[in-house]
């Protein structure tokens, strides 16, 4: 009697349902694991785009060697105002690839 109960119980637990190929493809497209891999792929693409772009330019203005008393720029020959613009441009990706391999 117990054996019959176990067989009936187990047959109900292992009920399988057949799936067509189209249903399997539809299930794969809506599966959360596939969606997470797709989103990670898009995130890596966006990160690659941002790493490939240049940074913001930097503007610099500096007042150099002005006298303490008068602040006149014609009193000493070394005083003046320095202006500059700088931009970091990667000439090679060698060090960028090396840095990203550690993370």
GROMACS .gro file of C-alpha atoms in nm:
model
  103
    1UNK     CA    1   0.000   0.000   0.000
    2UNK     CA    2   0.280   0.240   0.088
    3UNK     CA    3   0.461   0.154  -0.234
    4UNK     CA    4   0.150   0.236  -0.435
    5UNK     CA    5   0.113   0.569  -0.254
    6UNK     CA    6   0.480   0.656  -0.321
    7UNK     CA    7   0.447   0.569  -0.691
    8UNK     CA    8   0.130   0.778  -0.731
    9UNK     CA    9   0.281   1.068  -0.535
   10UNK     CA   10   0.605   1.067  -0.734
   11UNK     CA   11   0.427   1.042  -1.068
   12UNK     CA   12   0.238   1.360  -0.983
   13UNK     CA   13   0.560   1.540  -0.882
   14UNK     CA   14   0.747   1.463  -1.201
   15UNK     CA   15   0.480   1.576  -1.441
   16UNK     CA   16   0.642   1.721  -1.749
   17UNK     CA   17   0.499   1.955  -2.004
   18UNK     CA   18   0.617   1.956  -2.364
   19UNK     CA   19   0.710   2.287  -2.521
   20UNK     CA   20   0.729   2.381  -2.886
   21UNK     CA   21   1.036   2.545  -3.034
   22UNK     CA   22   0.856   2.877  -3.075
   23UNK     CA   23   0.745   2.869  -2.712
   24UNK     CA   24   1.101   2.793  -2.602
   25UNK     CA   25   1.237   3.089  -2.800
   26UNK     CA   26   0.968   3.316  -2.653
   27UNK     CA   27   1.052   3.192  -2.303
   28UNK     CA   28   1.424   3.258  -2.361
   29UNK     CA   29   1.360   3.614  -2.477
   30UNK     CA   30   1.165   3.692  -2.161
   31UNK     CA   31   1.391   3.502  -1.917
   32UNK     CA   32   1.551   3.719  -1.649
   33UNK     CA   33   1.898   3.564  -1.688
   34UNK     CA   34   1.904   3.644  -2.058
   35UNK     CA   35   1.779   3.997  -1.984
   36UNK     CA   36   2.052   4.052  -1.724
   37UNK     CA   37   2.324   3.938  -1.966
   38UNK     CA   38   2.180   4.167  -2.235
   39UNK     CA   39   2.180   4.464  -1.996
   40UNK     CA   40   2.538   4.391  -1.883
   41UNK     CA   41   2.643   4.385  -2.248
   42UNK     CA   42   2.482   4.726  -2.309
   43UNK     CA   43   2.651   4.865  -1.997
   44UNK     CA   44   2.992   4.743  -2.117
   45UNK     CA   45   2.932   4.906  -2.457
   46UNK     CA   46   2.849   5.239  -2.292
   47UNK     CA   47   3.155   5.213  -2.065
   48UNK     CA   48   3.377   5.148  -2.366
   49UNK     CA   49   3.234   5.458  -2.537
   50UNK     CA   50   3.301   5.675  -2.234
   51UNK     CA   51   3.656   5.542  -2.192
   52UNK     CA   52   3.726   5.613  -2.557
   53UNK     CA   53   3.628   5.979  -2.528
   54UNK     CA   54   3.852   6.262  -2.420
   55UNK     CA   55   3.814   6.429  -2.082
   56UNK     CA   56   3.711   6.789  -2.027
   57UNK     CA   57   3.959   7.064  -2.119
   58UNK     CA   58   4.118   7.256  -1.832
   59UNK     CA   59   4.161   7.633  -1.829
   60UNK     CA   60   4.427   7.794  -1.610
   61UNK     CA   61   4.487   8.156  -1.510
   62UNK     CA   62   4.771   8.241  -1.272
   63UNK     CA   63   4.923   8.565  -1.143
   64UNK     CA   64   5.299   8.517  -1.097
   65UNK     CA   65   5.572   8.712  -0.922
   66UNK     CA   66   5.376   9.026  -0.836
   67UNK     CA   67   5.526   9.254  -0.568
   68UNK     CA   68   5.352   9.240  -0.228
   69UNK     CA   69   5.335   9.614  -0.178
   70UNK     CA   70   5.202   9.755  -0.502
   71UNK     CA   71   5.077   9.460  -0.713
   72UNK     CA   72   5.195   9.644  -1.027
   73UNK     CA   73   5.279   9.424  -1.320
   74UNK     CA   74   5.539   9.663  -1.466
   75UNK     CA   75   5.755   9.694  -1.152
   76UNK     CA   76   5.957   9.371  -1.201
   77UNK     CA   77   6.037   9.202  -1.531
   78UNK     CA   78   5.931   8.856  -1.405
   79UNK     CA   79   5.574   8.947  -1.300
   80UNK     CA   80   5.282   8.868  -1.523
   81UNK     CA   81   4.963   8.677  -1.580
   82UNK     CA   82   4.982   8.326  -1.719
   83UNK     CA   83   4.688   8.173  -1.909
   84UNK     CA   84   4.665   7.822  -2.042
   85UNK     CA   85   4.442   7.553  -2.183
   86UNK     CA   86   4.521   7.183  -2.150
   87UNK     CA   87   4.357   6.866  -2.277
   88UNK     CA   88   4.450   6.506  -2.198
   89UNK     CA   89   4.470   6.302  -2.516
   90UNK     CA   90   4.553   5.933  -2.499
   91UNK     CA   91   4.818   5.850  -2.756
   92UNK     CA   92   4.795   5.479  -2.681
   93UNK     CA   93   4.560   5.252  -2.488
   94UNK     CA   94   4.844   5.046  -2.344
   95UNK     CA   95   4.820   5.181  -1.990
   96UNK     CA   96   4.440   5.206  -1.997
   97UNK     CA   97   4.412   4.837  -2.083
   98UNK     CA   98   4.666   4.750  -1.815
   99UNK     CA   99   4.471   4.948  -1.554
  100UNK     CA  100   4.135   4.796  -1.647
  101UNK     CA  101   4.276   4.443  -1.628
  102UNK     CA  102   4.330   4.480  -1.252
  103UNK     CA  103   3.962   4.562  -1.185
   0.00000   0.00000   0.00000
